[in-house]
XYZ file of C-alpha atoms in Angstrom:
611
model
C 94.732 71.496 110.392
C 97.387 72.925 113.325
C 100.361 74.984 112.424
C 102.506 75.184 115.431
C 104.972 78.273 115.055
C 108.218 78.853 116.813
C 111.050 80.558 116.670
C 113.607 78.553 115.250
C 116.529 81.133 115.137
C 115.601 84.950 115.974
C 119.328 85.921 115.042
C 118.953 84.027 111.902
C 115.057 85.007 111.178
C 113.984 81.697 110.950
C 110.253 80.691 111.438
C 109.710 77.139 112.383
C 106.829 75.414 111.027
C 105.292 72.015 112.224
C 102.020 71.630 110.195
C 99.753 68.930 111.217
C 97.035 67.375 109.092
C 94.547 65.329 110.794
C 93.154 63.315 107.781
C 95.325 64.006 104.601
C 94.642 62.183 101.506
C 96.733 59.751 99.636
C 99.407 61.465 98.116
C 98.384 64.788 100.052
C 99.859 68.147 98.037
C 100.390 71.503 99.542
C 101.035 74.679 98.226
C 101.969 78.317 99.503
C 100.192 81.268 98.163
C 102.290 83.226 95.064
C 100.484 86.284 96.529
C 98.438 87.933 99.094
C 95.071 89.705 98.578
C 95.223 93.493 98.679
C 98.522 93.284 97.459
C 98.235 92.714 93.519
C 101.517 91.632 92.877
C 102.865 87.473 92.310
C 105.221 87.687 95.258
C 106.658 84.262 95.460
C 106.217 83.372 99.664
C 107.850 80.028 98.742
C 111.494 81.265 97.491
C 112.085 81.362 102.018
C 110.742 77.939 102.669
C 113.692 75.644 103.255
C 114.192 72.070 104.652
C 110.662 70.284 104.334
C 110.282 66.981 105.594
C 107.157 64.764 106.567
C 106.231 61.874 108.850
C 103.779 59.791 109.098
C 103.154 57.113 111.632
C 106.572 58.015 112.841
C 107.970 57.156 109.161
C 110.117 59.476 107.194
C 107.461 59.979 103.619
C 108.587 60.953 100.564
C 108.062 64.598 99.447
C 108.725 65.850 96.017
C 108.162 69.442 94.641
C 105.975 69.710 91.876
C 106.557 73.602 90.775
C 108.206 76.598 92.489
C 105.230 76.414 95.412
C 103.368 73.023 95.669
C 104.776 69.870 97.329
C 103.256 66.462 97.383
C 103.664 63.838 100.080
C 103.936 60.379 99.476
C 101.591 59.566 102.272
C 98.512 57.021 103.181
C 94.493 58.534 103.339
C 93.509 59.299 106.888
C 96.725 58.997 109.034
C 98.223 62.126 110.623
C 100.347 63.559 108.675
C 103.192 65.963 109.864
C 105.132 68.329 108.219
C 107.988 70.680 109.257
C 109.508 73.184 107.671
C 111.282 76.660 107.914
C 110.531 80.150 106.886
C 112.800 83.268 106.635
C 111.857 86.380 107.355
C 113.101 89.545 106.719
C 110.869 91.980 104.842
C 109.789 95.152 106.908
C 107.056 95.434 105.158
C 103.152 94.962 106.396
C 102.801 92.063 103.335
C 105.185 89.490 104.664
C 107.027 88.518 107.453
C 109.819 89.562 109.523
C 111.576 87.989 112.817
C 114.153 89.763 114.933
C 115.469 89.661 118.505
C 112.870 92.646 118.821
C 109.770 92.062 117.057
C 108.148 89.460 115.125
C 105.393 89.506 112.537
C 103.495 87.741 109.556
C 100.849 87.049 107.369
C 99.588 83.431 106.903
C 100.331 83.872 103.144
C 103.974 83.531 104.439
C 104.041 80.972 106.943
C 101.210 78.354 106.614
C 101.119 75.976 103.836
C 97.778 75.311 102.343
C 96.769 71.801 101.977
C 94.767 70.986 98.506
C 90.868 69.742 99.664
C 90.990 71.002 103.319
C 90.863 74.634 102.658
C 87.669 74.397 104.236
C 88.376 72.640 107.349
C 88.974 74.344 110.570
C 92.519 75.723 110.974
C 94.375 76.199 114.564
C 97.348 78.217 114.421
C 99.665 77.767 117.924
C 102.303 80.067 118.720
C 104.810 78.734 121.191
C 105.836 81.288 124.058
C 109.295 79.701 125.016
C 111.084 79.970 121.561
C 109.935 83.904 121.285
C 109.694 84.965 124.547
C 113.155 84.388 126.562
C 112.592 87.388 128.668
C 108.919 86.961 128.940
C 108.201 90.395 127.894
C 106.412 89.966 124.492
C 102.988 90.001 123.524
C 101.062 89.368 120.723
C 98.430 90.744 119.281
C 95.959 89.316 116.049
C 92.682 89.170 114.900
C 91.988 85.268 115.146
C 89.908 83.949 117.887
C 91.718 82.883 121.102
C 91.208 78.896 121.783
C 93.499 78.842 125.265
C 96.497 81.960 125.209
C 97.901 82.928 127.678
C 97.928 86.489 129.166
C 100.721 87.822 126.836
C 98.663 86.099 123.831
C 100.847 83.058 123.325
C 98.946 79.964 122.471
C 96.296 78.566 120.088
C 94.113 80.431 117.966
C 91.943 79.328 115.644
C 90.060 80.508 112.134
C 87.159 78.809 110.059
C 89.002 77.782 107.198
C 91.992 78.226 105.702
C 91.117 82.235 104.029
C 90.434 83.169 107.291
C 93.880 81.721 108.866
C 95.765 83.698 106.324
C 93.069 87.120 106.291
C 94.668 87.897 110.240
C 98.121 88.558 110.469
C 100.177 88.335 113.942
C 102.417 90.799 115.845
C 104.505 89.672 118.200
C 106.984 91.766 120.568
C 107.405 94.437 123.029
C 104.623 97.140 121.535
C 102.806 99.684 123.180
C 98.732 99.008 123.193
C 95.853 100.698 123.929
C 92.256 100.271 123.422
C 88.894 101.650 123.068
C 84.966 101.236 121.617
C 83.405 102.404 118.659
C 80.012 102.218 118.248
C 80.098 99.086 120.918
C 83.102 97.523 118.892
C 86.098 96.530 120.786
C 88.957 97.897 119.130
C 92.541 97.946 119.898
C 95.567 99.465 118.965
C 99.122 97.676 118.901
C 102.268 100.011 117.405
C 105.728 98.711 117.404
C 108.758 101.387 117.433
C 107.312 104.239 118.909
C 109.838 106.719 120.269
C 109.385 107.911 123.873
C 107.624 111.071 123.047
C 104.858 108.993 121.487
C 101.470 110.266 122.080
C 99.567 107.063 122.387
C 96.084 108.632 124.058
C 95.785 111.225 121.547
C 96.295 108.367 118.293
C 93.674 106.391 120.489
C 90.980 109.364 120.649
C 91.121 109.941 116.637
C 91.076 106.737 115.552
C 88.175 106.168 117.941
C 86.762 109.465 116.081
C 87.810 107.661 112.356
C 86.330 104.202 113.238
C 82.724 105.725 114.755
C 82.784 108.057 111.488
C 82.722 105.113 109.220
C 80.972 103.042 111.497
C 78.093 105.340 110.968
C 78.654 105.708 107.288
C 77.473 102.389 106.515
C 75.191 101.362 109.662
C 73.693 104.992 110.227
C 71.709 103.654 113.166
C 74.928 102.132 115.250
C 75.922 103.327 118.149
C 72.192 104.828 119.429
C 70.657 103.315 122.757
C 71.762 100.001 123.683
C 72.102 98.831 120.366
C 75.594 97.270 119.132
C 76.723 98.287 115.624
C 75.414 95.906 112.589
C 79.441 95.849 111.768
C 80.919 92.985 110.004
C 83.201 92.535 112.473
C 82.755 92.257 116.460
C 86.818 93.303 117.269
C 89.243 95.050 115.308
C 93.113 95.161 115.487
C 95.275 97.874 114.265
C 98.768 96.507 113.873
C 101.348 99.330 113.202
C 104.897 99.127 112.944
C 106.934 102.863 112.896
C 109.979 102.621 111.110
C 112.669 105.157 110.280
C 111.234 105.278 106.504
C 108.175 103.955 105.203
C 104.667 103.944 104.570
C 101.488 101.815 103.435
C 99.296 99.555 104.894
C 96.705 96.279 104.034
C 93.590 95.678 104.868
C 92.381 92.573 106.709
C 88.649 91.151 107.936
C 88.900 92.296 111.223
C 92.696 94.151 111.242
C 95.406 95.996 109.520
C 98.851 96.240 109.391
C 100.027 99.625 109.019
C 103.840 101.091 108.686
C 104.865 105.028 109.064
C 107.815 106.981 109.726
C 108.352 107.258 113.514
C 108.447 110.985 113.328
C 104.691 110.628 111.897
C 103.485 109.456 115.008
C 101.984 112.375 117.599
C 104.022 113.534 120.235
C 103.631 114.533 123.900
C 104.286 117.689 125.302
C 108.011 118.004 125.919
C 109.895 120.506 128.657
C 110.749 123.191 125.819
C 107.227 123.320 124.139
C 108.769 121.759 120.644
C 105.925 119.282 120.244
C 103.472 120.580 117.838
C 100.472 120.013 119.542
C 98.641 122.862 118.458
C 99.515 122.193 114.741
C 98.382 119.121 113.270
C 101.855 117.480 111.152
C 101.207 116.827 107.588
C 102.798 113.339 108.152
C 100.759 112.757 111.313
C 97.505 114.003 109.182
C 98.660 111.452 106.244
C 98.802 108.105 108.756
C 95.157 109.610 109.655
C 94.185 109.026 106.055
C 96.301 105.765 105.845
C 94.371 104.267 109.161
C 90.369 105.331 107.189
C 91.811 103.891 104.233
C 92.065 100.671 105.603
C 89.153 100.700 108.199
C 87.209 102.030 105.170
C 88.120 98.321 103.468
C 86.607 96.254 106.274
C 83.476 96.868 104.454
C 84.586 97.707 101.177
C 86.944 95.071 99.111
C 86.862 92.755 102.292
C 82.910 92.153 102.452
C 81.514 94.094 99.445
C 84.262 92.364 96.814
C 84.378 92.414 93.169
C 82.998 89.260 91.854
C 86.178 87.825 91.097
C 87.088 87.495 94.549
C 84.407 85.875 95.642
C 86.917 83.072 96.345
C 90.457 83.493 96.058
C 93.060 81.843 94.176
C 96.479 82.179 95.526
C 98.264 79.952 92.912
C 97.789 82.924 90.361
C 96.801 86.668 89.544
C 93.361 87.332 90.123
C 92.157 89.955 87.685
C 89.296 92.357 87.841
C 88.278 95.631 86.140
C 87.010 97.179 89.686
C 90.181 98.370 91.739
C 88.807 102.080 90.591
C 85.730 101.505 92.776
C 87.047 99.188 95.421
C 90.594 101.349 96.110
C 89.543 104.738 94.145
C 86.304 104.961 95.952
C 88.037 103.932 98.997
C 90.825 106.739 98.480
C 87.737 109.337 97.914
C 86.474 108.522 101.856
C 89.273 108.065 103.300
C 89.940 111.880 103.784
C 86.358 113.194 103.355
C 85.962 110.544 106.876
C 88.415 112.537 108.487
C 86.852 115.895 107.788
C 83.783 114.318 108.775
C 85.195 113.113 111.528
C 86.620 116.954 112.723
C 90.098 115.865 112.267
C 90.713 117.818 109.256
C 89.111 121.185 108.424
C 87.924 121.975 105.106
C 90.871 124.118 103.808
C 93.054 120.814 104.964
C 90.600 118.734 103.246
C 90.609 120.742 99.356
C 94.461 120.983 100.130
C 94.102 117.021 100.306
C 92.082 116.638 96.943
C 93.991 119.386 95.078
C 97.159 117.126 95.432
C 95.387 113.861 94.092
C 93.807 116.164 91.514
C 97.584 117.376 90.545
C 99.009 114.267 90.631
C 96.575 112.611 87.893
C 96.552 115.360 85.754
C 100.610 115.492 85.696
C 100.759 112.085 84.699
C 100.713 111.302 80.582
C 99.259 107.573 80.935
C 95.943 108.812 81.955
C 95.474 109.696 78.221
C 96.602 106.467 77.209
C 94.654 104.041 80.002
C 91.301 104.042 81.209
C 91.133 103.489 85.207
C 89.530 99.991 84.377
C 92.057 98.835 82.385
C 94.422 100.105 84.953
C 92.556 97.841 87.300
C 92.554 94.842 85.482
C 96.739 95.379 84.518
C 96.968 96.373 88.377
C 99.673 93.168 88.529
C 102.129 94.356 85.879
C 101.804 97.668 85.274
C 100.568 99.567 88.946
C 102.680 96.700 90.685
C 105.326 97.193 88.500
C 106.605 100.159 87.811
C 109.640 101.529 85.884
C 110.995 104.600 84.480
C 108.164 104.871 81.749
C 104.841 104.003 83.770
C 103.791 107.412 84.302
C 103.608 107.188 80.290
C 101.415 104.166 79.990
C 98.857 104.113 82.981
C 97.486 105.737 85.520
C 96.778 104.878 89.404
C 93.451 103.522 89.890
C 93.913 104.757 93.407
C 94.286 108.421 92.341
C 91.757 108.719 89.433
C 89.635 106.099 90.931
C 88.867 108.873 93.777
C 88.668 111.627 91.409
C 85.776 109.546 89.254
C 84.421 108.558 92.996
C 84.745 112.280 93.567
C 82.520 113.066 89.901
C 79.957 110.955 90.884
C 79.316 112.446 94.191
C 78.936 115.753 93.296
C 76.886 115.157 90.120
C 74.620 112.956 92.076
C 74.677 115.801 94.880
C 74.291 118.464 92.100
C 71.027 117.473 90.510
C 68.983 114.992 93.045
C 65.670 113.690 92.722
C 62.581 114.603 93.096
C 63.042 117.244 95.656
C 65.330 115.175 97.710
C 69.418 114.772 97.844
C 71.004 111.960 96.614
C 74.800 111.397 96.678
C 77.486 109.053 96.910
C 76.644 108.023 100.231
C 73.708 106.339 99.734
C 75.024 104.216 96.185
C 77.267 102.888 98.728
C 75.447 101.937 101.460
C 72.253 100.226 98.558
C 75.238 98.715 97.396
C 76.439 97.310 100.695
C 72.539 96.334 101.399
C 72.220 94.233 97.959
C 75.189 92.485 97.637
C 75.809 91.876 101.637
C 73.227 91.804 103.555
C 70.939 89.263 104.619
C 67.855 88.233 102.036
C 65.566 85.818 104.047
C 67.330 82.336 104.256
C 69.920 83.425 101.601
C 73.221 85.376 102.629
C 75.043 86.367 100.155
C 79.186 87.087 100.585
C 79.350 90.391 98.832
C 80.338 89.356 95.278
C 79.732 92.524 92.855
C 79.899 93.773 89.411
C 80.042 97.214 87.652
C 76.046 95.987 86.577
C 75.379 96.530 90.615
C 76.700 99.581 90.546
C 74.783 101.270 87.491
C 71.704 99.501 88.709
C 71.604 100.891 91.841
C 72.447 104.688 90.442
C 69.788 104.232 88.179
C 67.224 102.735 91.098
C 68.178 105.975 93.210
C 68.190 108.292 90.110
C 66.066 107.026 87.770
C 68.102 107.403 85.174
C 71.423 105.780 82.971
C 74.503 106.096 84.182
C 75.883 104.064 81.262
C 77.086 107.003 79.449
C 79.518 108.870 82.481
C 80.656 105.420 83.140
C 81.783 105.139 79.208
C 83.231 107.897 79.579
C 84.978 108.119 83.330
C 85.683 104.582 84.312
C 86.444 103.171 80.408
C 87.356 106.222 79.142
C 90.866 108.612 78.991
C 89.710 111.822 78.257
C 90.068 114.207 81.351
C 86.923 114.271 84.203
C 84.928 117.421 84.503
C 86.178 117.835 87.667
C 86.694 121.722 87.800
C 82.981 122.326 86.242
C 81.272 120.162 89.146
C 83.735 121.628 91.630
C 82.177 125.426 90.550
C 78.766 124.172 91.475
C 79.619 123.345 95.109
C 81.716 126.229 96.167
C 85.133 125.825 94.544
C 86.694 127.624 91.713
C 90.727 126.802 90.398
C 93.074 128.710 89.608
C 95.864 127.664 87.485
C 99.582 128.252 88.775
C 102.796 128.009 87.167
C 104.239 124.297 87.515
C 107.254 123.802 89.004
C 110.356 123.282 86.309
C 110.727 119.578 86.137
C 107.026 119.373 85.517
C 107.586 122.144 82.796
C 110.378 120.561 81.536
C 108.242 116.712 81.419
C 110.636 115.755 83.881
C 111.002 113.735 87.100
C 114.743 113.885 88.134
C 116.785 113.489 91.533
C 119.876 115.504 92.556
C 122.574 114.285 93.993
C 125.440 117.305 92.934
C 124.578 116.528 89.626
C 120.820 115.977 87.845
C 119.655 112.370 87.291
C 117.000 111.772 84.685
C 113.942 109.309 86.113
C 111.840 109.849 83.994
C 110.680 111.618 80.951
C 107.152 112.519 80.218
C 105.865 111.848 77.129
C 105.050 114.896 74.595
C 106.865 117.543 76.897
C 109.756 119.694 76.476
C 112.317 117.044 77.169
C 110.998 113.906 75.671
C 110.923 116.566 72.214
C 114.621 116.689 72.921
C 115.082 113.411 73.252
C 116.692 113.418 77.170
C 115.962 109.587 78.294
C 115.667 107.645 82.025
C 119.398 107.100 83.097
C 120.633 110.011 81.780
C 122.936 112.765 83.800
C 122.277 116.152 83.169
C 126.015 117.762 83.744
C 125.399 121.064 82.114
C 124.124 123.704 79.663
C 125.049 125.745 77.218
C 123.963 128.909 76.590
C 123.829 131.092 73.029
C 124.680 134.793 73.723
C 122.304 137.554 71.775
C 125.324 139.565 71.235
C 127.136 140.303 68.232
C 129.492 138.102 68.881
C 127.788 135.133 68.998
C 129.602 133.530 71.843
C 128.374 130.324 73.865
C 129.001 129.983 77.671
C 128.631 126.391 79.301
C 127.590 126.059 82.452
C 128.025 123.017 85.113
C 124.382 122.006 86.824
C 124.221 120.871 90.116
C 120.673 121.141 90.483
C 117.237 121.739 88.182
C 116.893 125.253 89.659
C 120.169 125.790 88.451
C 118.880 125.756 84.590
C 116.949 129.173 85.208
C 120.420 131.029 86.807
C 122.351 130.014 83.237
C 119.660 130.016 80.842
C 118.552 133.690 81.465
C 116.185 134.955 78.788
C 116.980 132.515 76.390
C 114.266 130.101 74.696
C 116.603 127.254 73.541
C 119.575 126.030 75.256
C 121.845 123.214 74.572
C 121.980 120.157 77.254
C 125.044 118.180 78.148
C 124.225 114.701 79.002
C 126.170 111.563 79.499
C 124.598 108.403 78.889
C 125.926 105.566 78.925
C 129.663 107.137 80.449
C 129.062 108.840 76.426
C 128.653 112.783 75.865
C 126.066 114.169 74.168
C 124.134 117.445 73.083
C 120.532 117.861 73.026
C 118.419 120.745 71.755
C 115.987 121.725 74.725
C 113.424 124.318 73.559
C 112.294 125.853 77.393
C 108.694 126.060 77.607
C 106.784 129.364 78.882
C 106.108 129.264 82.603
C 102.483 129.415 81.945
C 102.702 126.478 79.190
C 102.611 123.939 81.708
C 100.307 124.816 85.151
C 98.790 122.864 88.181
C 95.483 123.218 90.031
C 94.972 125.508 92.586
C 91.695 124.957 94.276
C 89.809 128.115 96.151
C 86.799 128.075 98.692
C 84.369 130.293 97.121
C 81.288 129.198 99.044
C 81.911 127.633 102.264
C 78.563 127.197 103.397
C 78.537 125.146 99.916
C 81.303 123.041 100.674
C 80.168 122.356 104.449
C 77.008 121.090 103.067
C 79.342 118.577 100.462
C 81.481 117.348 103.053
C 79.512 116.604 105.902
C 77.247 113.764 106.183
């Protein structure tokens, strides 16, 4: 199999594809994956393809679409078959691809057909200097291995088979890169977009700091002596793209693509001092968490896997009931590795959990969806969202941590047998029985929520069978505060801001647009609804005289100004370009509150958080 990729029109964003296959079979179909893994949503990759055509002994075959992204050919067995084809792209985002004048980039899931029987085959994937690189000032960088490139990166690269091909995206362009070793591991660093003031060293000595961190999390014995790291992977590629707005990132075998906001990035030292070197940004800190997130997945989701995946299908959704573990357990570490790693300090790091713990608890569909089911409905209801998600599920990223979170401090609370126990080491038994090596027999890394609650109760010696019931398949809230108290941290409960008083998520744009409405709170009671437009209120006087004043709103905060004392107030919506009146009771200020965690104990909480 050879995919040869050019550049077929950079002003129109138009891949070329030529897609050789050595020794089809009669009546050879191909497909293009619906979806890409990490990403739990059916995408549709094949609504860009345009024009294909195929030859074969230099004869124009037949090719006929089957559905909305499989082809067959009408070729012979064992002749060469050649297809051609053309992609656009023009999604910013890290699960596509995109092709400018400036930068190009994409995931195999885009670009490369997959031919039906020879997903196993070898896979070369060429990339063609001329068509991209007119000025001869782009480079590329990937996570395939190099078969002859040239010193920009242009040229052939090739994977094992046909998940690997499409497991190791490609940047292409005029980046800055830098480089370094962790633990023995080659790593480098590409990031496209950077302003001038970008700080590359500094973003190069923590992620070295992130990547040793977890490194050491699962092989505690890397990076001693002479010894190179037991890693899964032997070079790793950090792909990340800073945009004006945005934010997320996907994990890959042996890379990532990552996208921030520009401003995100760290800065140099500029002539009047307005860097903030000294300070730590909270958006700087938040890529920080976004880069151990995804490191964090090289070993767990892209190795350790739930046994669904042990083999993907990209025709379809593939559904499992183990996101909480696989991105919620993921979302626990990914902070509690930068504390570890000294990026964070432990104030930073309970400011970190408090607003994961907040944002579960201020969303209704945690009472209505376990985090399993959440997993499992990942593709149509996390993936999906509209005005009354909040209402029917709840992010298996979010609680997922906080039940990650549960278990590590119970485990840390009681131990056994004299000796500590904690979250830690389920994960790295975990990692040892469904990844490592056993004699003649490697295994891939396929596991299921029976692994986990076998290895709690080989480390505890006890069930686990009734927490999981009731965290991970249950909707009844987690005793987080209660465990928090017995490692160092007590909460206080604060007033919540209005529209969380109200059961409101609104924006405000000179008047107040309804998003969405939260079910059993203040609003839903008086029946406001998403796509409404708050205009005003009015108000009931207490005097004699009865009199009503009405009162334009240009913003939430507003409501307090005109409502005064009063406990009811009448709102003036239009929906639907029609006026109406609803009866809004306003709930107490202390009806409706948020966490506020407090270090009590530090020398407690130092002992949690480090390794």
């Amino acid at each position: 199999m050879h995919y040869r990729i050019e550049a077929a029109d950079l002003h129109a964003h138009l891949y070329g594809v030529t897609l050789t296959i050595a020794r089809p079979a009669a009546g050879q179909r191909v497909s293009l994956p619906v979806w890409i893994a990490g990403s739990y949503m059916v995408r549709e990759f094949a609504k860009q393809i345009t024009g294909i055509s195929a030859r074969q002994d230099q004869r124009a075959m037949a090719v006929q679409q089957l559905d909305k992204a499989t082809w067959a050919i009408d070729c012979e067995a064992d002749k060469p078959l050649t297809l051609h084809y053309q992609v656009h792209a023009h999604d910013d985002s890290v699960r596509t691809a995109w092709l400018t004048t400036q930068r190009g980039f994409f995931n195999g899931t885009s670009l490369c057909l997959q031919a039906q029987g020879l997903a196993d085959v070898p896979h070369q994937l060429e990339l063609v200097a001329d068509s991209f690189n007119a000025h001869k000032t782009w480079q590329v960088a990937t996570g395939l291995t190099p078969v002859k490139t040239d010193r920009q990166g242009f040229g052939t690269y090739v994977a094992t088979n046909y998940d690997e091909l499409v497991d190791c995206p490609v940047e292409m362009g005029t980046f800055w890169s830098g480089s370094f070793k962790a633990c023995g591991i080659d790593h480098r660093f590409v990031v496209a977009g950077a302003a001038p003031a970008f700080d590359g060293e500094r973003l190069l000595r923590d992620s070295q700091k992130i990547c040793e961190t977890a490194i050491r999390f699962w092989h505690p014995n890397s990076g001693h002596g002479k010894k190179r790291s037991d890693t899964p992977h032997k070079h790793y590629v950090f792909m990340l793209n800073a945009v004006a707005d945005g934010y997320g990132g996907l994990e890959h075998r042996n890379s990532t693509a990552l996208i921030c906001n520009r401003a995100d990035l760290p800065r140099r030292s500029t002539n009047d001092g307005s860097a903030k070197d000294a300070k730590q940004s909270e958006g700087y800190t938040t890529l920080l968490g976004l880069i151990s997130h995804e490191y964090f997945h090289t070993w767990n989701v892209k190795r350790l896997r739930p046994a669904e995946f042990a083999r993907y299908d990209y025709t379809q959704e593939n559904y499992t009931e183990l996101l909480w573990f696989f991105e919620g357990f993921t979302s626990y570490y990914d902070d509690l590795l930068l504390r570890r790693a000294g990026l964070i300090d432990d104030a930073q790091y309970l400011k970190l959990l408090n607003k994961t713990i907040n944002q579960v608890l201020q969303t209704p569909g945690r009472q209505v969806h376990s985090v399993a089911q959440s997993s499992f409905e990942a593709w149509t209801k996390y993936y999906r969202q509209d005005a009354n998600s909040p209402n029917l599920t709840v992010s298996y990223y979010t609680k997922g941590a906080l039940v990650a979170l549960c278990l590590d401090l119970t485990l840390r609370q009681h131990g056994v047998k004299n000796h500590s126990v904690s979250l830690d080491d389920v994960m790295r038994a975990l990692w040892a029985r469904c990844c490592a090596s056993k004699g003649s027999d490697k295994t891939r890394g396929p596991m299921l929520e029976a692994d986990v609650l076998a290895v709690l109760k080989e480390l505890t010696g006890r069930s686990w069978s009734t927490e999981f019931k009731a965290w991970v398949h249950g909707t009844r809230d987690l005793p987080i505060d209660k465990l928090l108290a017995h490692h160092g941290v007590s909460v206080q409960h604060d007033p919540a801001q209005l529209a969380q008083r109200l059961g409101l998520r609104v924006a405000q744009d000179h008047s107040v647009h309804i998003k969405t409405v939260l079910s059993g709170s203040a609003a839903h009671k008086a029946g406001f609804a998403p796509g409404d437009e708050w205009l005003g209120v009015e108000v009931a006087s207490k005097t004699a005289a009865q009199t009503t004043s009405a009162w334009r709103l240009k913003k939430l905060d507003d409501l307090l100004l005109y409502a005064g004392t009063a406990k009811k107030v009448t709102a003036l919506v239009s929906r639907d370009h029609q006026l109406l009146k609803l009866t809004l009771a306003l709930p107490d200020a202390k009806a409706n509150s948020t966490w506020r965690l407090v270090l009590d104990n530090p020398k407690l909480v130092a002992k949690w958080l480090s390794l």
